[in-house]
Short mmCIF file of C-alpha atoms in Angstrom, two decimals:
data_model
loop_
_atom_site.label_atom_id
_atom_site.label_comp_id
_atom_site.label_asym_id
_atom_site.label_seq_id
_atom_site.Cartn_x
_atom_site.Cartn_y
_atom_site.Cartn_z
CA UNK A 628 -0.02 -0.01 -0.01
CA UNK A 629 1.29 3.48 -0.99
CA UNK A 630 1.03 5.76 1.95
CA UNK A 631 1.56 9.50 1.78
CA UNK A 632 1.79 11.71 4.94
CA UNK A 633 0.79 15.24 5.38
CA UNK A 634 1.88 17.57 8.21
CA UNK A 635 -0.28 20.53 8.93
CA UNK A 636 0.78 23.30 11.40
CA UNK A 637 -1.14 22.33 14.58
CA UNK A 638 0.40 22.19 18.03
CA UNK A 639 3.26 19.69 18.43
CA UNK A 640 1.96 18.55 21.81
CA UNK A 641 -0.95 16.95 19.98
CA UNK A 642 1.26 14.79 17.74
CA UNK A 643 1.27 11.06 18.19
CA UNK A 644 4.42 9.53 19.67
CA UNK A 645 5.64 8.11 16.40
CA UNK A 646 5.70 11.51 14.95
CA UNK A 647 7.54 13.00 17.88
CA UNK A 648 10.09 10.16 17.68
CA UNK A 649 10.35 10.51 13.89
CA UNK A 650 9.64 6.89 13.06
CA UNK A 651 6.95 7.37 10.46
CA UNK A 652 8.18 6.45 6.97
CA UNK A 653 7.82 9.13 4.23
CA UNK A 654 7.16 10.60 1.86
CA UNK A 655 5.76 13.75 3.42
CA UNK A 656 3.99 16.86 2.13
CA UNK A 657 4.21 19.92 4.45
CA UNK A 658 1.50 22.49 4.90
CA UNK A 659 2.35 25.96 6.30
CA UNK A 660 4.42 25.63 9.46
CA UNK A 661 4.37 21.89 8.91
CA UNK A 662 6.96 22.17 6.21
CA UNK A 663 9.31 23.96 8.61
CA UNK A 664 8.73 21.36 11.36
CA UNK A 665 9.56 18.57 8.94
CA UNK A 666 12.77 20.34 7.88
CA UNK A 667 13.73 20.87 11.52
CA UNK A 668 13.47 17.07 11.91
CA UNK A 669 15.59 16.31 8.93
CA UNK A 670 12.75 15.44 6.69
CA UNK A 671 12.52 17.15 3.25
CA UNK A 672 8.93 17.36 2.11
CA UNK A 673 8.32 16.33 -1.56
CA UNK A 674 6.00 19.36 -1.74
CA UNK A 675 5.55 22.37 0.62
CA UNK A 676 2.34 24.21 0.54
CA UNK A 677 1.66 27.55 2.19
CA UNK A 678 2.06 31.28 2.02
CA UNK A 679 3.78 34.12 3.85
CA UNK A 680 0.68 34.62 5.93
CA UNK A 681 1.21 31.79 8.25
CA UNK A 682 5.06 31.80 8.40
CA UNK A 683 7.52 34.63 9.01
CA UNK A 684 9.45 35.70 5.98
CA UNK A 685 12.62 34.09 7.26
CA UNK A 686 10.87 30.84 7.85
CA UNK A 687 9.35 30.89 4.48
CA UNK A 688 12.77 31.62 3.10
CA UNK A 689 14.14 28.50 4.71
CA UNK A 690 11.45 26.43 3.21
CA UNK A 691 11.98 27.87 -0.22
CA UNK A 692 15.67 27.15 -0.10
CA UNK A 693 15.28 23.47 0.87
CA UNK A 694 12.13 22.30 -0.88
CA UNK A 695 12.09 21.94 -4.59
CA UNK A 696 8.36 22.01 -5.10
CA UNK A 697 6.54 24.86 -3.43
CA UNK A 698 2.91 25.69 -3.96
CA UNK A 699 1.00 28.56 -2.57
CA UNK A 700 -2.65 28.54 -1.80
CA UNK A 701 -4.34 31.89 -2.38
CA UNK A 702 -5.95 33.02 0.88
CA UNK A 703 -8.89 34.63 -0.91
CA UNK A 704 -9.59 31.55 -2.92
CA UNK A 705 -12.24 29.11 -1.73
CA UNK A 706 -9.61 26.42 -0.96
CA UNK A 707 -7.72 26.09 2.16
CA UNK A 708 -3.97 25.19 2.35
CA UNK A 709 -4.92 21.71 3.60
CA UNK A 710 -7.42 21.23 0.79
CA UNK A 711 -4.77 22.22 -1.82
CA UNK A 712 -2.38 19.72 -0.14
CA UNK A 713 -5.10 16.96 -0.22
CA UNK A 714 -5.73 17.73 -3.95
CA UNK A 715 -2.02 17.53 -4.74
CA UNK A 716 -1.62 14.33 -2.80
CA UNK A 717 -4.60 12.56 -4.44
CA UNK A 718 -4.22 13.83 -7.92
CA UNK A 719 -0.43 13.91 -8.41
CA UNK A 720 0.76 11.07 -6.30
CA UNK A 721 -2.01 8.51 -6.56
CA UNK A 722 -1.61 7.39 -3.00
CA UNK A 723 -3.62 4.58 -1.42
CA UNK A 724 -3.76 6.35 1.88
CA UNK A 725 -3.27 9.85 3.10
CA UNK A 726 -2.40 10.22 6.78
CA UNK A 727 -2.75 13.80 8.04
CA UNK A 728 -0.97 14.87 11.17
CA UNK A 729 -0.91 18.24 13.02
CA UNK A 730 -4.62 19.00 12.19
CA UNK A 731 -5.82 19.10 15.85
CA UNK A 732 -5.25 20.90 19.10
CA UNK A 733 -5.31 24.47 17.99
CA UNK A 734 -7.90 26.42 16.01
CA UNK A 735 -11.16 24.53 15.86
CA UNK A 736 -12.31 26.25 12.64
CA UNK A 737 -9.25 24.72 11.03
CA UNK A 738 -9.98 21.29 12.54
CA UNK A 739 -13.58 21.30 11.43
CA UNK A 740 -12.62 22.49 7.86
CA UNK A 741 -10.43 19.51 7.77
CA UNK A 742 -12.95 17.14 9.20
CA UNK A 743 -15.67 18.30 6.84
CA UNK A 744 -13.44 18.40 3.84
CA UNK A 745 -14.43 14.84 2.85
CA UNK A 746 -18.08 16.07 2.37
CA UNK A 747 -17.14 18.17 -0.53
CA UNK A 748 -17.98 16.72 -4.00
CA UNK A 749 -14.41 16.85 -5.16
CA UNK A 750 -13.07 14.79 -2.19
CA UNK A 751 -16.03 12.58 -1.18
CA UNK A 752 -15.11 9.60 -3.32
CA UNK A 753 -11.58 9.68 -1.78
CA UNK A 754 -12.86 9.91 1.83
CA UNK A 755 -11.93 6.29 2.62
CA UNK A 756 -8.27 7.09 1.78
CA UNK A 757 -7.94 9.86 4.32
CA UNK A 758 -7.08 9.55 8.02
CA UNK A 759 -6.32 12.19 10.67
CA UNK A 760 -4.06 11.06 13.35
CA UNK A 761 -3.08 12.71 16.73
CA UNK A 762 -1.83 11.50 20.12
CA UNK A 763 -5.35 10.42 21.26
CA UNK A 764 -7.32 9.79 18.06
CA UNK A 765 -7.34 8.04 14.64
CA UNK A 766 -10.05 9.43 12.47
CA UNK A 767 -11.26 7.50 9.37
CA UNK A 768 -14.17 7.87 6.95
CA UNK A 769 -16.55 5.46 5.25
CA UNK A 770 -18.97 5.60 2.35
CA UNK A 771 -22.12 3.48 2.38
CA UNK A 772 -21.44 -0.27 2.58
CA UNK A 773 -20.63 -3.11 5.02
CA UNK A 774 -17.44 -2.99 6.95
CA UNK A 775 -15.08 -4.89 9.23
CA UNK A 776 -12.75 -2.71 11.24
CA UNK A 777 -9.81 -3.66 13.47
CA UNK A 778 -9.10 -2.40 16.91
CA UNK A 779 -5.97 -0.37 17.32
CA UNK A 780 -3.98 -1.89 20.11
CA UNK A 781 -3.39 1.36 21.98
CA UNK A 782 -6.93 2.73 21.68
CA UNK A 783 -9.83 1.95 24.03
CA UNK A 784 -12.82 3.72 22.60
CA UNK A 785 -14.67 3.45 19.31
CA UNK A 786 -17.03 6.22 17.99
CA UNK A 787 -19.38 6.33 15.10
CA UNK A 788 -19.96 9.84 13.89
CA UNK A 789 -22.47 10.29 10.98
CA UNK A 790 -21.42 13.71 9.34
CA UNK A 791 -24.57 13.70 7.13
CA UNK A 792 -28.01 12.15 7.37
CA UNK A 793 -27.44 8.42 7.30
CA UNK A 794 -29.86 5.49 6.73
CA UNK A 795 -29.98 2.02 8.19
CA UNK A 796 -27.00 2.43 10.47
CA UNK A 797 -26.33 -0.99 12.03
CA UNK A 798 -23.57 -1.55 14.64
CA UNK A 799 -23.44 -5.35 14.50
CA UNK A 800 -21.22 -6.48 17.32
CA UNK A 801 -19.82 -3.53 19.24
CA UNK A 802 -20.34 -3.00 22.99
CA UNK A 803 -23.37 -0.75 22.30
CA UNK A 804 -25.32 -1.82 19.20
CA UNK A 805 -27.69 -0.13 16.82
CA UNK A 806 -30.14 -1.64 14.35
CA UNK A 807 -31.07 0.20 11.10
CA UNK A 808 -30.92 3.55 12.74
CA UNK A 809 -32.00 6.66 10.78
CA UNK A 810 -29.81 9.60 11.66
CA UNK A 811 -31.00 13.07 10.59
CA UNK A 812 -28.28 15.31 11.84
CA UNK A 813 -24.56 15.02 12.63
CA UNK A 814 -24.14 13.16 15.92
CA UNK A 815 -21.17 11.54 17.72
CA UNK A 816 -22.00 8.11 19.09
CA UNK A 817 -19.02 8.33 21.41
CA UNK A 818 -17.43 6.01 23.98
CA UNK A 819 -18.42 2.80 22.29
CA UNK A 820 -15.97 -0.15 22.37
CA UNK A 821 -14.84 -3.12 20.44
CA UNK A 822 -15.88 -6.56 21.80
CA UNK A 823 -12.72 -8.45 20.93
CA UNK A 824 -10.45 -7.26 18.11
CA UNK A 825 -12.87 -6.63 15.29
CA UNK A 826 -16.06 -4.76 14.77
CA UNK A 827 -18.69 -4.76 12.03
CA UNK A 828 -20.97 -1.99 10.87
CA UNK A 829 -23.07 -0.99 7.82
CA UNK A 830 -25.09 1.85 6.49
CA UNK A 831 -26.82 2.79 3.27
CA UNK A 832 -26.32 6.47 2.59
CA UNK A 833 -24.25 9.49 3.66
CA UNK A 834 -20.71 9.78 5.10
CA UNK A 835 -19.53 8.11 8.30
CA UNK A 836 -16.60 9.20 10.43
CA UNK A 837 -15.15 6.54 12.77
CA UNK A 838 -12.79 7.49 15.56
CA UNK A 839 -10.64 5.18 17.66
CA UNK A 840 -9.39 7.05 20.74
CA UNK A 841 -7.87 6.87 24.17
CA UNK A 842 -7.83 9.14 27.20
CA UNK A 843 -5.10 11.68 27.67
CA UNK A 844 -4.50 13.63 30.91
CA UNK B 447 -27.12 38.11 32.83
CA UNK B 448 -27.02 34.86 34.84
CA UNK B 449 -23.98 32.80 33.82
CA UNK B 450 -23.37 29.23 34.75
CA UNK B 451 -20.01 27.54 34.09
CA UNK B 452 -19.37 23.90 33.38
CA UNK B 453 -16.01 22.19 33.55
CA UNK B 454 -15.57 18.99 31.66
CA UNK B 455 -12.45 16.75 31.98
CA UNK B 456 -10.35 17.65 28.91
CA UNK B 457 -6.65 18.47 29.18
CA UNK B 458 -5.73 21.51 31.32
CA UNK B 459 -3.25 22.77 28.68
CA UNK B 460 -6.21 23.67 26.51
CA UNK B 461 -7.86 25.81 29.19
CA UNK B 462 -8.03 29.60 28.55
CA UNK B 463 -5.79 31.74 30.67
CA UNK B 464 -8.69 33.03 32.87
CA UNK B 465 -9.51 29.46 33.90
CA UNK B 466 -5.80 28.68 34.66
CA UNK B 467 -5.63 31.81 36.80
CA UNK B 468 -8.96 30.99 38.46
CA UNK B 469 -10.48 34.40 37.71
CA UNK B 470 -13.82 33.20 36.28
CA UNK B 471 -16.80 33.93 38.54
CA UNK B 472 -18.90 30.95 39.52
CA UNK B 473 -21.16 29.11 40.04
CA UNK B 474 -19.65 25.97 38.56
CA UNK B 475 -20.89 22.53 37.62
CA UNK B 476 -18.25 19.80 37.38
CA UNK B 477 -18.32 16.85 35.00
CA UNK B 478 -16.22 13.79 35.63
CA UNK B 479 -12.59 14.76 36.37
CA UNK B 480 -13.75 18.41 35.99
CA UNK B 481 -15.25 18.20 39.59
CA UNK B 482 -11.95 17.20 40.98
CA UNK B 483 -10.05 19.93 39.16
CA UNK B 484 -12.48 22.53 40.49
CA UNK B 485 -12.01 21.26 44.09
CA UNK B 486 -8.16 21.25 43.63
CA UNK B 487 -8.61 24.97 42.80
CA UNK B 488 -10.72 25.77 45.79
CA UNK B 489 -13.99 25.92 43.91
CA UNK B 490 -16.85 23.79 45.14
CA UNK B 491 -19.20 22.85 42.25
CA UNK B 492 -22.87 23.26 42.96
CA UNK B 493 -23.45 19.95 41.16
CA UNK B 494 -20.92 17.19 40.34
CA UNK B 495 -21.78 14.84 37.52
CA UNK B 496 -19.90 11.63 36.76
CA UNK B 497 -19.29 8.07 37.63
CA UNK B 498 -16.52 5.73 38.87
CA UNK B 499 -15.64 5.02 35.30
CA UNK B 500 -13.78 8.17 34.46
CA UNK B 501 -12.27 8.70 38.01
CA UNK B 502 -10.47 6.39 40.41
CA UNK B 503 -12.38 5.31 43.45
CA UNK B 504 -10.33 7.54 45.74
CA UNK B 505 -10.91 10.53 43.49
CA UNK B 506 -14.61 9.84 43.32
CA UNK B 507 -14.62 9.58 47.17
CA UNK B 508 -13.09 13.04 47.39
CA UNK B 509 -15.76 14.54 45.22
CA UNK B 510 -18.49 12.74 47.22
CA UNK B 511 -17.14 14.08 50.48
CA UNK B 512 -17.06 17.70 49.33
CA UNK B 513 -19.95 18.23 46.90
CA UNK B 514 -23.51 18.14 48.21
CA UNK B 515 -25.28 17.40 44.91
CA UNK B 516 -23.87 14.44 43.00
CA UNK B 517 -25.53 13.00 40.04
CA UNK B 518 -24.36 10.06 38.00
CA UNK B 519 -24.94 9.49 34.28
CA UNK B 520 -25.56 5.97 33.39
CA UNK B 521 -22.87 4.87 30.87
CA UNK B 522 -25.31 2.61 28.97
CA UNK B 523 -27.89 5.28 28.63
CA UNK B 524 -28.19 7.35 25.52
CA UNK B 525 -27.04 10.49 27.38
CA UNK B 526 -23.41 11.53 27.99
CA UNK B 527 -22.15 13.11 31.16
CA UNK B 528 -21.90 16.45 29.50
CA UNK B 529 -25.41 16.16 28.14
CA UNK B 530 -26.77 15.38 31.61
CA UNK B 531 -24.84 18.38 32.96
CA UNK B 532 -26.34 20.63 30.25
CA UNK B 533 -29.79 19.37 31.02
CA UNK B 534 -29.31 20.07 34.78
CA UNK B 535 -27.91 23.53 34.07
CA UNK B 536 -30.62 24.58 31.65
CA UNK B 537 -33.64 22.99 33.52
CA UNK B 538 -32.72 23.45 37.17
CA UNK B 539 -30.78 26.71 37.19
CA UNK B 540 -32.51 28.72 34.42
CA UNK B 541 -29.26 30.23 33.37
CA UNK B 542 -29.02 32.88 30.54
CA UNK B 543 -25.68 31.54 29.41
CA UNK B 544 -23.80 28.24 29.87
CA UNK B 545 -20.06 28.46 29.32
CA UNK B 546 -18.40 25.18 28.97
CA UNK B 547 -14.71 24.61 29.52
CA UNK B 548 -12.38 21.53 29.20
CA UNK B 549 -14.35 20.11 26.19
CA UNK B 550 -11.41 20.26 23.77
CA UNK B 551 -7.89 18.87 23.28
CA UNK B 552 -8.37 15.24 24.06
CA UNK B 553 -10.73 12.72 22.66
CA UNK B 554 -12.31 14.06 19.52
CA UNK B 555 -15.39 11.78 19.78
CA UNK B 556 -16.11 13.68 23.06
CA UNK B 557 -15.52 17.01 21.49
CA UNK B 558 -17.80 16.23 18.54
CA UNK B 559 -20.50 14.85 20.84
CA UNK B 560 -20.37 18.19 22.66
CA UNK B 561 -20.32 20.29 19.47
CA UNK B 562 -23.25 18.29 17.98
CA UNK B 563 -25.29 18.30 21.20
CA UNK B 564 -27.08 21.50 20.16
CA UNK B 565 -28.58 19.73 17.19
CA UNK B 566 -30.58 17.38 19.31
CA UNK B 567 -34.29 18.26 19.70
CA UNK B 568 -34.13 18.61 23.42
CA UNK B 569 -31.26 21.20 23.34
CA UNK B 570 -31.73 22.94 19.98
CA UNK B 571 -33.87 25.92 21.31
CA UNK B 572 -31.19 26.51 24.03
CA UNK B 573 -28.31 26.46 21.47
CA UNK B 574 -27.88 30.32 21.64
CA UNK B 575 -27.13 30.04 25.39
CA UNK B 576 -24.27 27.63 25.01
CA UNK B 577 -20.69 28.46 24.51
CA UNK B 578 -17.53 26.38 24.49
CA UNK B 579 -14.36 28.09 25.41
CA UNK B 580 -10.64 27.07 25.25
CA UNK B 581 -7.28 28.79 25.03
CA UNK B 582 -7.70 29.42 21.23
CA UNK B 583 -11.39 29.39 20.54
CA UNK B 584 -14.83 30.72 21.52
CA UNK B 585 -17.62 28.60 19.98
CA UNK B 586 -21.12 29.94 19.87
CA UNK B 587 -24.42 28.85 18.18
CA UNK B 588 -27.19 30.66 16.29
CA UNK B 589 -30.65 29.72 15.19
CA UNK B 590 -32.14 31.32 12.03
CA UNK B 591 -32.32 35.13 12.20
CA UNK B 592 -30.24 38.34 11.62
CA UNK B 593 -27.29 38.90 13.96
CA UNK B 594 -24.73 41.44 14.97
CA UNK B 595 -21.67 39.97 16.65
CA UNK B 596 -18.77 41.59 18.43
CA UNK B 597 -15.07 40.87 17.88
CA UNK B 598 -13.32 39.44 20.96
CA UNK B 599 -10.25 41.64 21.57
CA UNK B 600 -7.76 38.69 21.69
CA UNK B 601 -9.07 36.76 18.70
CA UNK B 602 -8.09 37.28 15.10
CA UNK B 603 -10.15 34.86 13.13
CA UNK B 604 -13.84 34.47 12.59
CA UNK B 605 -15.41 31.29 11.23
CA UNK B 606 -19.02 30.43 10.11
CA UNK B 607 -19.76 26.73 10.39
CA UNK B 608 -23.16 25.50 9.26
CA UNK B 609 -23.74 22.21 11.24
CA UNK B 610 -26.86 21.41 9.16
CA UNK B 611 -28.13 22.41 5.74
CA UNK B 612 -28.63 26.20 5.90
CA UNK B 613 -30.41 28.52 3.45
CA UNK B 614 -29.71 32.07 2.47
CA UNK B 615 -26.55 32.51 4.43
CA UNK B 616 -25.44 36.02 4.07
CA UNK B 617 -22.20 37.32 5.49
CA UNK B 618 -22.89 41.12 5.27
CA UNK B 619 -19.66 42.96 6.15
CA UNK B 620 -16.90 40.51 7.00
CA UNK B 621 -13.59 40.25 5.22
CA UNK B 622 -14.93 37.43 2.99
CA UNK B 623 -18.65 37.86 2.27
CA UNK B 624 -21.39 35.57 1.11
CA UNK B 625 -24.75 36.36 -0.36
CA UNK B 626 -27.70 34.04 0.14
CA UNK B 627 -25.60 30.90 0.02
CA UNK B 628 -27.33 27.51 0.19
CA UNK B 629 -25.31 25.00 2.25
CA UNK B 630 -26.09 21.33 1.84
CA UNK B 631 -23.54 19.78 4.18
CA UNK B 632 -21.54 20.79 7.27
CA UNK B 633 -18.70 22.98 6.29
CA UNK B 634 -16.29 25.30 8.02
CA UNK B 635 -15.89 28.68 6.41
CA UNK B 636 -12.67 29.24 8.32
CA UNK B 637 -10.17 32.03 8.54
CA UNK B 638 -12.60 34.86 7.90
CA UNK B 639 -12.09 38.11 9.88
CA UNK B 640 -13.97 41.06 11.22
CA UNK B 641 -13.69 44.30 9.44
CA UNK B 642 -13.66 46.62 12.52
CA UNK B 643 -15.31 45.53 15.70
CA UNK B 644 -18.67 44.17 14.54
CA UNK B 645 -19.91 41.73 12.04
CA UNK B 646 -23.38 41.02 10.67
CA UNK B 647 -24.81 37.86 9.24
CA UNK B 648 -28.12 36.17 8.70
CA UNK B 649 -29.64 32.88 7.54
CA UNK B 650 -33.03 31.29 7.21
CA UNK B 651 -32.84 27.67 8.43
CA UNK B 652 -30.69 25.24 10.33
CA UNK B 653 -28.11 25.71 12.99
CA UNK B 654 -24.97 27.86 12.67
CA UNK B 655 -21.85 27.52 14.73
CA UNK B 656 -19.63 30.64 14.90
CA UNK B 657 -16.00 30.41 16.16
CA UNK B 658 -13.66 33.19 17.02
CA UNK B 659 -10.11 31.94 17.29
CA UNK B 660 -6.40 32.81 17.47
CA UNK B 661 -3.26 30.98 16.55
CA UNK B 662 -1.45 28.96 19.23
CA UNK B 663 2.04 27.49 18.80
#
């Protein structure tokens, strides 16, 4: 499986341990301050996306000197830096999975823009490829169908979060089950758990977000 | 205006400065570990909500000894601890505003359950009373109508985040404007800004979340 990683500029304290310890295999795309943080850790992103707005001129200069492929999102345009990065990743690198780090812990308008990105027409069919990962959460997305998912060893909780109206949501064998539920508005069915190592669920329409998480102090 | 504060158990590092410095006027309701954190800071919550699950037995004992009014949410029930706290706050204390702290920075299934709480039938009419506050964000909610909002002095960014389909969304005088937009899915119009100290917006249907935010490192 071809995996591409993307680092956005959110607080470092929210990074998962593997990222702090620099043990995630590349390639990487950097977004805004994310490019600089990759460079500081000895990783040269294959593409850096961002503008002067979010970085100082000197910082931007550093990125320009060391990264071959620099793209700038236009702040006034109806596309965020992260969206441009996702577009580049999906269209130019044909990745099987896109793992996005640094998208949580700071501004919540940014986080929600990222979370809701998969609902846009141009990204929706790629939703299953996209994951957001931080120290406490792994966020994944599903289109209508029947699924078997695996418990992550370090996570305790499992949540099903319809981001749109969803029909016939069935949680087959989780700790708290649902049968053919009709969901009208976004809701987070939080604090569910796997029974064993696998879980099964299905639904007929809409977009489902699934989060595995653990407590942090 | 009668203000009631609620402290949930999310990471302390995400608290706003006023909470860290203990300068927010009470009364307080504590949820889960939030009750303990209030007690540690010399604040006795008027109600403590939670169960053994989220706190150690000793910690729960401490809360039991010092708080008169203890309520326990039932984990299996279709109501989270925070929801029970919001129900108690709105129904029993007739507050004009409910400021919720500690709801961000940890588990995102929790955060999203809190964010989407206002969409539920039993809370929707109270949505305008509810705010979520952390070190970088103030989250508010609006029902259909015309509004004038004020810039918070320490915040730079303004975001409009329809949580449901919304009709005729008009951003009248913000940096980036919209005219009678029809929104079909949740979206975060992030990184907008006030022009001056006030902003005006209006919409015809659905529930709008508005976030004022600032960058954090």
